[in-house]
Tab-separated table of C-alpha atoms in Angstrom:
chain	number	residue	atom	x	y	z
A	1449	UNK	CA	-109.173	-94.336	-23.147
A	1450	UNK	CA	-106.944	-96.207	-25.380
A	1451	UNK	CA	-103.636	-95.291	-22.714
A	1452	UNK	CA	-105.355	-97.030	-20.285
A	1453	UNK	CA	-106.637	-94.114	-18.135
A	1454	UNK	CA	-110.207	-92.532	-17.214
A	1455	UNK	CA	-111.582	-89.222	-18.589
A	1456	UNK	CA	-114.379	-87.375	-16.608
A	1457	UNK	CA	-116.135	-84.826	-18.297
A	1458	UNK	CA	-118.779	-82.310	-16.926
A	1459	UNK	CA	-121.935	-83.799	-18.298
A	1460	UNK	CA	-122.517	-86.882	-20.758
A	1461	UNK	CA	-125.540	-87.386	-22.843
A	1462	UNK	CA	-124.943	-90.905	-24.167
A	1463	UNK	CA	-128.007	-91.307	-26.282
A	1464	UNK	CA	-126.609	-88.489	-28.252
A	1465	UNK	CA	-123.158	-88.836	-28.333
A	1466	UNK	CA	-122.839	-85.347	-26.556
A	1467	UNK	CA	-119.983	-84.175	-24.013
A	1468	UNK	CA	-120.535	-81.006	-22.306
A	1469	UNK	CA	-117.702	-79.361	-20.731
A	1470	UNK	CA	-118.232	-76.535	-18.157
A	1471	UNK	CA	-115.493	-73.670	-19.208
A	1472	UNK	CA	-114.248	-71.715	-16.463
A	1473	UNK	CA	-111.371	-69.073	-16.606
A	1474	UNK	CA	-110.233	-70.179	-12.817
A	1475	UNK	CA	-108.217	-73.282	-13.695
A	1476	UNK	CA	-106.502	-70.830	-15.381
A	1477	UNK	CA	-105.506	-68.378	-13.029
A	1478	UNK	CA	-105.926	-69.751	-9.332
A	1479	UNK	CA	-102.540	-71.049	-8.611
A	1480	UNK	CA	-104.077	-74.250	-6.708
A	1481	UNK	CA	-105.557	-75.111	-10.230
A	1482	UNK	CA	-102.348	-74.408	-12.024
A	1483	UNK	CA	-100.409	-76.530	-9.707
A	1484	UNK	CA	-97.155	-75.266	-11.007
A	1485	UNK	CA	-98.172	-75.502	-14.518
A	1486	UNK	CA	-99.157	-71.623	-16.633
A	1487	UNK	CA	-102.230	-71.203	-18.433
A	1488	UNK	CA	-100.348	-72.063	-21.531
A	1489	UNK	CA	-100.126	-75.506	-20.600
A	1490	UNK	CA	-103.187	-75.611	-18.610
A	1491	UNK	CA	-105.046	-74.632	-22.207
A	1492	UNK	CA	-102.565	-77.541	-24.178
A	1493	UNK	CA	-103.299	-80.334	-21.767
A	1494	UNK	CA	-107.169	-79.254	-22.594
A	1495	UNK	CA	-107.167	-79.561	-25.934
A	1496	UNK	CA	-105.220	-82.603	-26.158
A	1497	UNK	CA	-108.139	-84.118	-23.677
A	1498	UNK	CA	-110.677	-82.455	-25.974
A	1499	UNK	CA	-108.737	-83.875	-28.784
A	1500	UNK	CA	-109.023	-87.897	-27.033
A	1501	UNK	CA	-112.532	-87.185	-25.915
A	1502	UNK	CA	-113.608	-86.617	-30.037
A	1503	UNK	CA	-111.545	-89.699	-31.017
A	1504	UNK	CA	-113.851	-91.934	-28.865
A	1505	UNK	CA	-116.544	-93.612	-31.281
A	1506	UNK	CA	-119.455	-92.890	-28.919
A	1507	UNK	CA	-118.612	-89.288	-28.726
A	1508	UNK	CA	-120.414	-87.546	-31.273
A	1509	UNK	CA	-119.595	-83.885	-29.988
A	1510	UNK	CA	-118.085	-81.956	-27.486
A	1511	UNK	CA	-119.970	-78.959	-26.405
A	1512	UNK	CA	-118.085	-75.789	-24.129
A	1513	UNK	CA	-120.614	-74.071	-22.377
A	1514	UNK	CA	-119.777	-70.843	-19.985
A	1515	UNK	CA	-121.717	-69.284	-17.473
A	1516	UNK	CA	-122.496	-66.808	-20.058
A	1517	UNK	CA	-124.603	-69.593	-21.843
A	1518	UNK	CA	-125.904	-70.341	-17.909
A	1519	UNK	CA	-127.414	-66.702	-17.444
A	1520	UNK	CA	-129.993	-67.189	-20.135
A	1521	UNK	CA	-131.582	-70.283	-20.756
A	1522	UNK	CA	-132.247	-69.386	-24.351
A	1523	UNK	CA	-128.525	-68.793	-25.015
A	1524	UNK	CA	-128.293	-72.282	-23.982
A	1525	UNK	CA	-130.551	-73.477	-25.670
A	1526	UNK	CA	-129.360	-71.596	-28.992
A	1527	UNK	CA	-125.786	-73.328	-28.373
A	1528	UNK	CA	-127.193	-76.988	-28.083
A	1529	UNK	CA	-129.114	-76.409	-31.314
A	1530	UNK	CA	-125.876	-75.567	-33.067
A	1531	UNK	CA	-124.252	-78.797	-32.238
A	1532	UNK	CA	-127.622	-80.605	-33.569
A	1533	UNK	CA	-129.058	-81.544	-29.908
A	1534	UNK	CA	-132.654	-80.732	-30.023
A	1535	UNK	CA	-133.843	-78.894	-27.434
């Protein structure tokens, strides 16, 4: 990152440019993954680190996928498309 510091993300596809981000609702509610913050800033801090991740020139997209888009592989599947990854 420009600052100086190191961003981890869920999954990286480099050859396309793609981030995918695993979206959870616990690091919004369990107090060990708040760490004295609320979910208000919890949800700020993430989008200005979504924000930095899409201002990198080898980032093409970032993609949030739930465990909704887990269940059924075709949901999946049906999200990646939408972003332009062929699948």
């Amino acid at each position: 990152m420009p600052d100086g510091t190191i961003r981890r993300v869920d999954f990286w596809i480099s050859s396309l440019g793609v981030v995918l981000e695993f979206d959870g609702q616990q690091k919004y509610v369990d107090p060990t993954m708040l760490a004295g913050r609320d979910a208000a800033q919890v949800l700020w801090q993430e989008k200005i680190r979504e924000d930095q991740l899409r201002a990198l020139p080898e980032v093409r997209t970032v993609i949030r996928v739930t465990w909704w888009h887990l269940a059924e592989p075709e949901r999946l599947r049906a999200l990646l498309r939408q972003h332009g990854v062929r699948v």
